[in-house]
Amino acid sequence: MEKAALEWKQVVKKRDRMVLGPVDLKLYDNYVTALIGRNGSGKSTLMKLAAQLIMPDEGEVTWYGQSYPQGLPTDVRASIAYVPENFASEEDSLKMDDVAAFRAAWYPKWDWQRFEELLNRFDVPGGKKMSKLSKGQRRKFEIAAALAIRPKLLLLDEPSSGLDPFAWKTMMNEIRRCVDEDGASVLLSTHIVEEVRRMADYLVLIDKGRSLGLLEKDALMDRGREIWIGRDDELLAEMPGVVESAIESEGMVRFVTLDYAGSSALLDEAGVKPIRVRALELDEVMEHWMNGGLSN
């Protein structure tokens, strides 16, 4: 059984315009898990609960099997790195070096060599005040600082916002390295399909404050197919997992299924050979999942 790095147990959090939960969800250790969903679905709230920046109104969050309702101990908090979508302004008047030194004092595993290396690779000029950094430069600084603490748990809320393509590629490689070499667990909230495709091991769909399931990305991709067959209305009606269908011509029908294994078995049983089969792209499968076409 996979070990849980993070677990939300019957968690409810009431916000101004939305109620998150109840959420029952596990984040598996040493994997990248991507939170997907529409804007306002509750992804950032889930992330803040994981960083214990807010507390649940009901239920509990556990870190490696332990709950800390009175606050995270110093050693646990020092093992968590969080990069929010929007940055606080408290550090705006400080210089980059002073901010880095302050954070290094709080994180025993802070790696100056890695931090400087990442700033160089991200092409972030030194010596500036935080307020003078562009949005992209500030994002690069925060990602470099998060990776410099060599976190056990890395929380990233829309990390690619404001990044140029070169920095984006570096970021993805470094996050994967953080998992593969350092054994970290990563929770990633993103709208970028390519990030999900290249980095995620698991996907969690959040919709209207509810978790609609956790699925392994590769297993999810195996489910989705677009299939063309000779028209047979009765057979089509029996086909499992169909989320879309259309008559292509007088003698041919096209359908999209999210249960390819079941559909393929039924076609074999009926002695029907598909005219054509196309694997769905990740964004297509995600869209059908968001629209309610898939259950665990």
Short mmCIF file of C-alpha atoms in Angstrom, two decimals:
data_model
loop_
_atom_site.label_atom_id
_atom_site.label_comp_id
_atom_site.label_asym_id
_atom_site.label_seq_id
_atom_site.Cartn_x
_atom_site.Cartn_y
_atom_site.Cartn_z
CA MET A 1 0.00 0.00 0.00
CA GLU A 2 1.27 3.46 -0.95
CA LYS A 3 2.25 5.73 1.94
CA ALA A 4 0.28 8.99 2.21
CA ALA A 5 2.34 12.17 2.48
CA LEU A 6 -0.84 14.23 2.95
CA GLU A 7 -4.39 13.24 3.74
CA TRP A 8 -7.60 15.24 3.96
CA LYS A 9 -10.20 13.43 6.08
CA GLN A 10 -13.77 14.70 5.77
CA VAL A 11 -12.35 18.21 5.46
CA VAL A 12 -14.76 21.13 5.13
CA LYS A 13 -13.70 24.76 4.72
CA LYS A 14 -16.23 27.56 4.27
CA ARG A 15 -15.14 30.46 2.10
CA ASP A 16 -16.96 33.62 1.03
CA ARG A 17 -18.35 32.25 -2.22
CA MET A 18 -17.76 28.54 -1.92
CA VAL A 19 -17.71 25.65 0.53
CA LEU A 20 -14.89 23.17 0.07
CA GLY A 21 -15.79 19.64 1.00
CA PRO A 22 -16.32 17.34 2.53
CA VAL A 23 -13.04 16.18 0.99
CA ASP A 24 -11.50 12.74 1.48
CA LEU A 25 -8.22 12.60 -0.39
CA LYS A 26 -4.71 11.17 -0.16
CA LEU A 27 -1.50 12.56 -1.65
CA TYR A 28 0.88 9.66 -2.17
CA ASP A 29 4.50 9.92 -1.06
CA ASN A 30 7.25 10.50 -3.65
CA TYR A 31 4.88 11.32 -6.53
CA VAL A 32 3.69 14.43 -8.35
CA THR A 33 -0.05 14.93 -7.93
CA ALA A 34 -1.79 17.57 -10.04
CA LEU A 35 -4.94 19.36 -8.93
CA ILE A 36 -7.12 20.15 -11.93
CA GLY A 37 -10.44 21.96 -12.14
CA ARG A 38 -12.08 25.18 -13.19
CA ASN A 39 -11.33 28.56 -11.61
CA GLY A 40 -12.98 28.90 -8.21
CA SER A 41 -13.36 25.15 -7.72
CA GLY A 42 -11.34 25.10 -4.47
CA LYS A 43 -7.83 24.12 -5.58
CA SER A 44 -6.06 27.04 -3.87
CA THR A 45 -8.06 26.48 -0.68
CA LEU A 46 -6.96 22.84 -0.66
CA MET A 47 -3.37 24.00 -1.14
CA LYS A 48 -3.57 26.47 1.77
CA LEU A 49 -4.95 23.73 4.01
CA ALA A 50 -1.95 21.58 3.03
CA ALA A 51 0.40 24.41 4.05
CA GLN A 52 -1.69 25.01 7.20
CA LEU A 53 -2.11 28.65 6.29
CA ILE A 54 -5.78 28.08 7.13
CA MET A 55 -7.45 25.47 9.33
CA PRO A 56 -10.40 23.27 8.37
CA ASP A 57 -13.83 24.05 9.83
CA GLU A 58 -14.50 20.32 9.97
CA GLY A 59 -12.39 17.19 9.58
CA GLU A 60 -8.61 17.02 9.73
CA VAL A 61 -5.49 17.17 7.59
CA THR A 62 -2.60 14.81 8.34
CA TRP A 63 1.04 15.03 7.32
CA TYR A 64 2.70 11.61 7.07
CA GLY A 65 0.01 10.15 9.30
CA GLN A 66 0.09 12.87 11.98
CA SER A 67 -2.49 15.57 12.70
CA TYR A 68 -1.41 18.91 14.20
CA PRO A 69 -4.53 20.86 15.23
CA GLN A 70 -2.43 23.19 17.42
CA GLY A 71 -0.10 24.09 14.57
CA LEU A 72 2.68 22.41 12.63
CA PRO A 73 5.84 21.75 14.64
CA THR A 74 8.90 23.67 13.49
CA ASP A 75 10.60 20.61 11.99
CA VAL A 76 7.49 19.65 10.00
CA ARG A 77 6.95 23.19 8.72
CA ALA A 78 10.63 23.37 7.76
CA SER A 79 10.12 20.34 5.50
CA ILE A 80 7.31 22.04 3.52
CA ALA A 81 7.85 24.52 0.69
CA TYR A 82 4.89 26.50 -0.63
CA VAL A 83 4.83 28.71 -3.71
CA PRO A 84 1.49 30.58 -3.84
CA GLU A 85 -0.17 31.92 -6.96
CA ASN A 86 -0.11 35.46 -5.55
CA PHE A 87 2.72 36.72 -3.38
CA ALA A 88 2.41 38.65 -0.13
CA SER A 89 3.73 42.21 -0.02
CA GLU A 90 5.50 42.05 3.37
CA GLU A 91 8.90 41.44 1.78
CA ASP A 92 8.61 44.05 -1.00
CA SER A 93 10.87 46.59 0.71
CA LEU A 94 13.65 44.04 1.31
CA LYS A 95 16.48 43.06 -1.01
CA MET A 96 16.59 39.58 -2.50
CA ASP A 97 19.71 38.59 -0.56
CA ASP A 98 18.16 39.64 2.75
CA VAL A 99 14.98 37.68 2.03
CA ALA A 100 17.03 34.62 1.11
CA ALA A 101 19.16 34.92 4.27
CA PHE A 102 16.04 35.26 6.43
CA ARG A 103 14.51 32.13 4.91
CA ALA A 104 17.77 30.21 5.15
CA ALA A 105 17.78 30.84 8.92
CA TRP A 106 14.40 29.10 9.20
CA TYR A 107 15.19 26.07 7.04
CA PRO A 108 18.01 23.81 8.30
CA LYS A 109 18.40 22.09 4.91
CA TRP A 110 18.71 25.35 2.96
CA ASP A 111 21.16 24.80 0.11
CA TRP A 112 22.85 28.07 -0.93
CA GLN A 113 24.64 26.43 -3.83
CA ARG A 114 21.40 25.14 -5.29
CA PHE A 115 19.67 28.47 -4.72
CA GLU A 116 22.39 30.46 -6.51
CA GLU A 117 22.58 27.90 -9.30
CA LEU A 118 18.84 28.15 -9.92
CA LEU A 119 18.87 31.96 -9.89
CA ASN A 120 21.62 31.87 -12.50
CA ARG A 121 19.76 29.34 -14.63
CA PHE A 122 16.59 31.41 -14.30
CA ASP A 123 18.61 34.55 -15.21
CA VAL A 124 17.41 36.53 -12.18
CA PRO A 125 19.66 39.58 -11.50
CA GLY A 126 20.91 39.87 -7.92
CA GLY A 127 20.76 42.75 -5.49
CA LYS A 128 17.31 44.01 -6.40
CA LYS A 129 14.53 44.86 -4.01
CA MET A 130 11.67 42.38 -4.18
CA SER A 131 9.32 45.16 -5.31
CA LYS A 132 11.55 45.83 -8.32
CA LEU A 133 11.32 42.27 -9.64
CA SER A 134 8.99 41.61 -12.53
CA LYS A 135 6.23 39.06 -12.02
CA GLY A 136 8.28 36.43 -13.83
CA GLN A 137 11.46 37.24 -11.87
CA ARG A 138 9.59 37.06 -8.57
CA ARG A 139 8.14 33.69 -9.58
CA LYS A 140 11.62 32.41 -10.44
CA PHE A 141 12.99 33.66 -7.10
CA GLU A 142 10.20 31.91 -5.18
CA ILE A 143 10.67 28.62 -7.05
CA ALA A 144 14.43 28.74 -6.49
CA ALA A 145 13.90 29.44 -2.78
CA ALA A 146 11.35 26.61 -2.47
CA LEU A 147 13.71 24.11 -4.07
CA ALA A 148 16.69 25.38 -2.02
CA ILE A 149 15.17 24.14 1.22
CA ARG A 150 15.16 20.59 -0.24
CA PRO A 151 11.58 20.06 0.85
CA LYS A 152 9.97 16.80 1.76
CA LEU A 153 6.65 18.27 0.59
CA LEU A 154 6.49 20.82 -2.25
CA LEU A 155 3.25 22.77 -2.80
CA LEU A 156 2.98 24.73 -6.04
CA ASP A 157 -0.04 26.88 -6.92
CA GLU A 158 0.03 27.83 -10.63
CA PRO A 159 3.86 27.86 -10.62
CA SER A 160 4.32 28.66 -14.32
CA SER A 161 2.41 31.96 -14.19
CA GLY A 162 4.65 34.65 -15.66
CA LEU A 163 7.48 32.31 -16.67
CA ASP A 164 9.16 32.44 -20.05
CA PRO A 165 9.49 29.13 -21.98
CA PHE A 166 13.12 28.57 -20.96
CA ALA A 167 12.44 29.08 -17.25
CA TRP A 168 9.31 26.93 -17.55
CA LYS A 169 11.35 24.02 -18.90
CA THR A 170 13.98 24.46 -16.18
CA MET A 171 11.28 24.53 -13.52
CA MET A 172 9.73 21.29 -14.74
CA ASN A 173 13.08 19.53 -14.85
CA GLU A 174 13.95 20.72 -11.33
CA ILE A 175 10.60 19.62 -9.91
CA ARG A 176 11.05 16.18 -11.42
CA ARG A 177 14.59 16.09 -10.00
CA CYS A 178 13.21 17.04 -6.58
CA VAL A 179 11.02 13.93 -6.69
CA ASP A 180 13.42 11.49 -8.31
CA GLU A 181 16.61 12.46 -6.46
CA ASP A 182 15.39 13.99 -3.19
CA GLY A 183 12.33 11.77 -2.66
CA ALA A 184 9.95 14.73 -2.33
CA SER A 185 6.18 14.66 -2.74
CA VAL A 186 4.67 17.38 -4.93
CA LEU A 187 1.17 18.85 -5.02
CA LEU A 188 0.73 20.95 -8.14
CA SER A 189 -2.25 23.14 -9.06
CA THR A 190 -2.18 24.09 -12.72
CA HIS A 191 -4.24 24.94 -15.80
CA ILE A 192 -1.37 24.04 -18.15
CA VAL A 193 -2.08 20.67 -19.76
CA GLU A 194 1.54 20.23 -20.82
CA GLU A 195 2.66 20.51 -17.19
CA VAL A 196 0.22 17.80 -16.22
CA ARG A 197 1.29 15.60 -19.13
CA ARG A 198 5.02 15.95 -18.46
CA MET A 199 5.14 15.98 -14.65
CA ALA A 200 2.09 14.45 -12.99
CA ASP A 201 1.85 10.87 -11.78
CA TYR A 202 -1.65 11.30 -10.35
CA LEU A 203 -4.53 13.67 -11.09
CA VAL A 204 -7.18 14.97 -8.70
CA LEU A 205 -10.28 16.64 -10.12
CA ILE A 206 -11.77 19.39 -7.95
CA ASP A 207 -15.17 20.71 -9.00
CA LYS A 208 -17.42 23.10 -7.07
CA GLY A 209 -15.61 22.38 -3.81
CA ARG A 210 -15.70 18.60 -4.14
CA SER A 211 -13.02 16.08 -4.99
CA LEU A 212 -14.30 13.91 -7.83
CA GLY A 213 -11.55 11.37 -7.50
CA LEU A 214 -7.85 10.61 -7.78
CA LEU A 215 -6.60 8.68 -10.80
CA GLU A 216 -3.21 7.58 -12.07
CA LYS A 217 -2.48 9.66 -15.17
CA ASP A 218 -1.36 6.77 -17.36
CA ALA A 219 -4.38 4.68 -16.38
CA LEU A 220 -6.63 7.64 -17.18
CA MET A 221 -5.06 8.00 -20.62
CA ASP A 222 -5.62 4.29 -21.31
CA ARG A 223 -9.37 4.77 -20.88
CA GLY A 224 -10.07 7.31 -23.58
CA ARG A 225 -10.60 6.40 -27.25
CA GLU A 226 -12.45 7.75 -30.26
CA ILE A 227 -13.75 4.83 -32.31
CA TRP A 228 -15.35 4.54 -35.75
CA ILE A 229 -17.47 1.47 -36.60
CA GLY A 230 -20.10 0.45 -39.10
CA ARG A 231 -23.43 1.85 -37.98
CA ASP A 232 -25.19 -0.41 -35.47
CA ASP A 233 -27.56 1.53 -33.20
CA GLU A 234 -28.25 -1.41 -30.88
CA LEU A 235 -24.55 -2.12 -30.37
CA LEU A 236 -23.83 1.56 -29.76
CA ALA A 237 -26.57 1.71 -27.12
CA GLU A 238 -24.83 -1.12 -25.20
CA MET A 239 -21.36 0.41 -25.44
CA PRO A 240 -19.94 1.33 -21.98
CA GLY A 241 -18.47 4.71 -21.10
CA VAL A 242 -19.77 6.57 -24.17
CA VAL A 243 -19.65 10.34 -23.67
CA GLU A 244 -20.13 11.45 -27.25
CA SER A 245 -21.40 9.91 -30.51
CA ALA A 246 -22.32 11.03 -34.01
CA ILE A 247 -23.35 9.53 -37.33
CA GLU A 248 -20.48 10.20 -39.72
CA SER A 249 -22.17 8.81 -42.83
CA GLU A 250 -25.02 6.51 -43.76
CA GLY A 251 -23.01 3.45 -42.86
CA MET A 252 -20.59 4.68 -40.17
CA VAL A 253 -20.82 6.01 -36.62
CA ARG A 254 -18.19 7.66 -34.42
CA PHE A 255 -18.19 7.51 -30.64
CA VAL A 256 -15.94 8.55 -27.76
CA THR A 257 -15.63 6.17 -24.83
CA LEU A 258 -13.91 6.50 -21.47
CA ASP A 259 -14.06 2.72 -21.02
CA TYR A 260 -11.92 1.51 -23.87
CA ALA A 261 -11.32 -1.91 -22.33
CA GLY A 262 -15.05 -2.53 -21.93
CA SER A 263 -15.87 -1.19 -25.40
CA SER A 264 -13.13 -3.24 -27.02
CA ALA A 265 -14.36 -6.40 -25.29
CA LEU A 266 -17.93 -5.76 -26.45
CA LEU A 267 -16.80 -5.16 -30.03
CA ASP A 268 -14.80 -8.41 -29.99
CA GLU A 269 -17.79 -10.28 -28.61
CA ALA A 270 -19.99 -8.88 -31.40
CA GLY A 271 -17.39 -9.70 -34.03
CA VAL A 272 -17.09 -6.04 -35.05
CA LYS A 273 -13.73 -4.71 -36.18
CA PRO A 274 -13.32 -0.92 -35.74
CA ILE A 275 -12.71 1.09 -38.88
CA ARG A 276 -10.47 3.43 -36.94
CA VAL A 277 -9.36 3.98 -33.33
CA ARG A 278 -7.74 7.16 -31.97
CA ALA A 279 -6.31 7.64 -28.49
CA LEU A 280 -7.66 10.79 -26.84
CA GLU A 281 -5.28 13.60 -25.89
CA LEU A 282 -4.90 14.42 -22.21
CA ASP A 283 -6.86 17.67 -22.50
CA GLU A 284 -9.77 15.80 -24.10
CA VAL A 285 -9.89 13.19 -21.34
CA MET A 286 -9.66 15.91 -18.68
CA GLU A 287 -12.52 17.86 -20.26
CA HIS A 288 -14.79 14.80 -20.35
CA TRP A 289 -13.85 14.06 -16.73
CA MET A 290 -14.72 17.62 -15.71
CA ASN A 291 -18.03 17.31 -17.52
CA GLY A 292 -18.98 14.24 -15.49
CA GLY A 293 -18.14 11.57 -18.04
CA LEU A 294 -15.86 9.54 -15.81
CA SER A 295 -16.07 7.93 -12.40
CA ASN A 296 -13.47 5.96 -10.49
#
